[in-house]
Short mmCIF file of C-alpha atoms and ligand atoms in Angstrom, two decimals:
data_model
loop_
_atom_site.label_atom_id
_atom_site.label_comp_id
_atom_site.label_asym_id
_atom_site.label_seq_id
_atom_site.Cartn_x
_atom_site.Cartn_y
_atom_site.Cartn_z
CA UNK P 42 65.28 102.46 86.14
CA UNK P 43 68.69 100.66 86.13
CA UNK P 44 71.86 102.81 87.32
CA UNK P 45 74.25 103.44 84.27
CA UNK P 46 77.43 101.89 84.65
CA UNK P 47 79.00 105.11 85.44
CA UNK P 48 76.57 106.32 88.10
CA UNK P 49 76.62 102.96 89.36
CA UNK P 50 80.77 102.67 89.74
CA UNK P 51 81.37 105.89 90.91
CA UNK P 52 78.85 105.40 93.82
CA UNK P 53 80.97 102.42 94.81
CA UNK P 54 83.61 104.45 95.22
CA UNK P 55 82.65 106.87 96.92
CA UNK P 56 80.68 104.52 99.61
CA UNK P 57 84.91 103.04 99.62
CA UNK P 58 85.28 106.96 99.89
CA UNK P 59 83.00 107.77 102.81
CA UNK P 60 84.59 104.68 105.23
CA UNK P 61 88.03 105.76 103.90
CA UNK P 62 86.58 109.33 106.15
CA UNK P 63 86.14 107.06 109.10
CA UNK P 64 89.11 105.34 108.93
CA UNK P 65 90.70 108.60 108.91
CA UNK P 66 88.54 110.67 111.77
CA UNK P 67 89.41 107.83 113.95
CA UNK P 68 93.21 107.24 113.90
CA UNK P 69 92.93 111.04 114.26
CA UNK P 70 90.75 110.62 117.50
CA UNK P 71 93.14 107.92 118.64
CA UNK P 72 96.56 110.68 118.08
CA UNK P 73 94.79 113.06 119.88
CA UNK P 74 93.67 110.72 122.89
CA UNK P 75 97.64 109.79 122.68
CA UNK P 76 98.49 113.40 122.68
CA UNK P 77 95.92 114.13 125.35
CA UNK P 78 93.85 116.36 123.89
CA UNK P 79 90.51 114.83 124.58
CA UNK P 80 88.12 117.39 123.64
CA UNK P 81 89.56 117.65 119.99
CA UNK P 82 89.88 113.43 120.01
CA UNK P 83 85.99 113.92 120.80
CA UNK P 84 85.02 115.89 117.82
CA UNK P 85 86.93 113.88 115.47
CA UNK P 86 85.62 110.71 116.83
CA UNK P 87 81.82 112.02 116.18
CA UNK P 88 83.08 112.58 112.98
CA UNK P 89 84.44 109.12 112.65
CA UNK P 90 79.96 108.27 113.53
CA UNK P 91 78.99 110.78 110.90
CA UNK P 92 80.98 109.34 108.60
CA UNK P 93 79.69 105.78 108.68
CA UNK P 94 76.17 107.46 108.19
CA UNK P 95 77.34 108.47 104.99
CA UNK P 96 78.49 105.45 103.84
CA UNK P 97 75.57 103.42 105.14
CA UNK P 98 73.22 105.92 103.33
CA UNK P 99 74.80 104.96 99.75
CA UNK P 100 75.15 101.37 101.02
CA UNK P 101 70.95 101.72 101.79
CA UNK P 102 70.58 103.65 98.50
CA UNK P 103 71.74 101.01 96.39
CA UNK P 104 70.00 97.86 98.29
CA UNK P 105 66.71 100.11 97.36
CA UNK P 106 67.42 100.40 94.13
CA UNK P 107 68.29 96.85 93.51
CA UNK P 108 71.51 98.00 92.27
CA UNK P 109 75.22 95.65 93.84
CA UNK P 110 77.75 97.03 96.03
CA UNK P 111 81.26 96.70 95.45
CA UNK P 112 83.04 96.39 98.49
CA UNK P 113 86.99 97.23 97.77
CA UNK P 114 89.33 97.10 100.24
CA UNK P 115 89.97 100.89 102.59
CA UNK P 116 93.06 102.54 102.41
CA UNK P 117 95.37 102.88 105.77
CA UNK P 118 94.95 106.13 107.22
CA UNK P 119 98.11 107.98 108.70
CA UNK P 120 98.84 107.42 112.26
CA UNK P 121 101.09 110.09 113.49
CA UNK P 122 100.16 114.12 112.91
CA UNK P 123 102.74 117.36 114.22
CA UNK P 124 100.11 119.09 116.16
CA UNK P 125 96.37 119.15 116.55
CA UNK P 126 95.75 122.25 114.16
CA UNK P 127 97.47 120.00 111.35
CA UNK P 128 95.32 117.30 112.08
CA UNK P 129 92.26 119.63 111.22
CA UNK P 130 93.92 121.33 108.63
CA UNK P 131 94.13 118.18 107.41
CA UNK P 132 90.77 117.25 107.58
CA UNK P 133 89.42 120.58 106.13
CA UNK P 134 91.85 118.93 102.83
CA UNK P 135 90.17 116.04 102.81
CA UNK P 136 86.67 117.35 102.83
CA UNK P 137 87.50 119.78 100.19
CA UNK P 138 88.70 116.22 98.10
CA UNK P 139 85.10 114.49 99.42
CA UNK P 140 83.06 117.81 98.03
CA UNK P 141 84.85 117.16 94.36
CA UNK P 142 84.40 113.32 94.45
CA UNK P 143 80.70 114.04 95.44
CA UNK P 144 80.10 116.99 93.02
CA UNK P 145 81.61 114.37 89.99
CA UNK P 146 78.96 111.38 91.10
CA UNK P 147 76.18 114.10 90.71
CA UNK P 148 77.47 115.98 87.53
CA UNK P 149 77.36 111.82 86.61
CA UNK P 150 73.90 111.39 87.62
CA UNK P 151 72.83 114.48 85.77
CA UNK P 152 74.33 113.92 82.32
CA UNK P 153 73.21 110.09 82.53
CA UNK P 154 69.45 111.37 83.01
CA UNK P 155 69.42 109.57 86.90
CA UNK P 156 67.35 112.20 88.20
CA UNK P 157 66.41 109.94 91.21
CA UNK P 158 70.01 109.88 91.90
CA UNK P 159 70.70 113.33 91.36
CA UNK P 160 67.90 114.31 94.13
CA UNK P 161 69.35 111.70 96.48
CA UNK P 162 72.89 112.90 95.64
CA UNK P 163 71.94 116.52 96.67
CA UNK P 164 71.58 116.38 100.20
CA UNK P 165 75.38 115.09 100.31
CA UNK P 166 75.78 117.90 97.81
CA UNK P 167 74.42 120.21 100.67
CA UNK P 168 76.32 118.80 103.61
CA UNK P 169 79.53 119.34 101.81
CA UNK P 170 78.20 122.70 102.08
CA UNK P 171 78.92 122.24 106.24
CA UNK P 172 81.58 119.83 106.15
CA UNK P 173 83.90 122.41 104.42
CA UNK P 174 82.79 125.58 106.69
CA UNK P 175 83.14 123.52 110.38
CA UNK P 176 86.77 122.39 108.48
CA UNK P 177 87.44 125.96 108.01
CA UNK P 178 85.50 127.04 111.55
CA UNK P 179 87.68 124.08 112.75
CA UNK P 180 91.36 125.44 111.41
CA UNK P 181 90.73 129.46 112.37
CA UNK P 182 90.03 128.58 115.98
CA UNK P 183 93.13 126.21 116.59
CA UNK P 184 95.24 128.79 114.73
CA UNK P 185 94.13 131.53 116.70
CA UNK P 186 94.90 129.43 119.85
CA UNK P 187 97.97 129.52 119.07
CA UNK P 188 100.78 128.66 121.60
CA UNK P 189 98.41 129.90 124.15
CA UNK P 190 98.19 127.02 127.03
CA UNK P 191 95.28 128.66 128.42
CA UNK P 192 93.47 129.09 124.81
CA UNK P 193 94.77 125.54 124.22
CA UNK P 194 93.01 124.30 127.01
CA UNK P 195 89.78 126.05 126.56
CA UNK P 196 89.79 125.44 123.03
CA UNK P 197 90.26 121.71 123.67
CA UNK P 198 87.17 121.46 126.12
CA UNK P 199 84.74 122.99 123.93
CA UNK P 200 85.34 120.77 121.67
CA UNK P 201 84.89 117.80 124.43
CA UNK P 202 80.57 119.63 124.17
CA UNK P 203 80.21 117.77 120.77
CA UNK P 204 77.97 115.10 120.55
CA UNK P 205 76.58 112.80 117.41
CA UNK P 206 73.37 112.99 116.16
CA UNK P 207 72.78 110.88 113.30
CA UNK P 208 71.84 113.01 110.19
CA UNK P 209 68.72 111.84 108.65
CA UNK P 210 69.34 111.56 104.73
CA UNK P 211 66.22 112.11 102.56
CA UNK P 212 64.79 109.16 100.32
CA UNK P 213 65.40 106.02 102.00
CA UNK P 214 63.19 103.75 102.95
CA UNK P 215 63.41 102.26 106.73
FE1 OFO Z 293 81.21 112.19 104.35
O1 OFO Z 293 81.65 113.93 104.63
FE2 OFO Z 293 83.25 114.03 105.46
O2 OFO Z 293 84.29 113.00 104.44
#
């Protein structure tokens, strides 16, 4: 079955979407190496990884359904951020924008009768789910930090223990 023209567009954009999120983790890793916080300038940069997953699963989605990419050029991210909790509260913002983008290409699927795209679309449906509750996880643990050097610093090194796993997405083929 051939994508509708809907299903097909908005999946384009949101692959344009998904890099945008890379573009975006990674000029926040690079601030925060600047700013030498290296444990937070980890976790963003694994971000900046997950991100490209996500793109590269719509990217593989659409080569396997025979359908055509449209590759449009990605936005500049921001550079410079006030402090390290505003760069997360700023990334709990975004995701909250990525979790409506990604509910409106599966309400699109739905109402077009794509049911193959629907099922595909839920597992981004579901990791929306985690995206949003690390962002919030994310923003109440620099907050409480605080001004606190010592909470600062601790904060900072726990977050130098994350490393990237690539998430496996459901229905593509190798
Ligand atoms: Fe792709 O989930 Fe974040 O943006």
């Amino acid at each position: 079955m051939k994508m509708t023209e809907k299903v097909r567009n908005l999946i384009n954009e949101q692959i344009n979407k998904e890099y945008f999120s890379a573009f975006l983790y990674l000029s926040m890793s690079d601030w925060l190496n600047q700013q030498e916080w290296p444990g937070a300038a980890n976790w963003m940069y694994v971000q900046y990884k997950e991100e490209i997953v996500h793109a590269e699963g719509f990217v593989r989605y659409m080569a396997m359904r025979g359908e055509k990419i449209e590759l449009k050029p990605i936005e500049e991210p921001k550079h410079e951020w006030n402090s390290v909790l505003e760069t997360f509260e700023e990334a709990l913002a975004h995701e909250k924008y990525i979790t409506a983008a990604i509910e409106k290409v599966a309400k699109a699927a739905e109402e077009d009768g794509d049911r193959a795209a629907k099922l595909f679309l839920d597992w981004y449906v579901l990791e929306q789910v985690e995206e949003e509750v690390n962002g919030e996880d994310n923003v109440m643990l620099w907050k409480k930090a605080g001004d606190h050097p010592g909470a600062l610093f601790s904060l900072d090194r726990q977050y130098a223990a994350r490393t990237f796993v690539a998430d496996e997405i459901p229905h593509l083929d190798n």
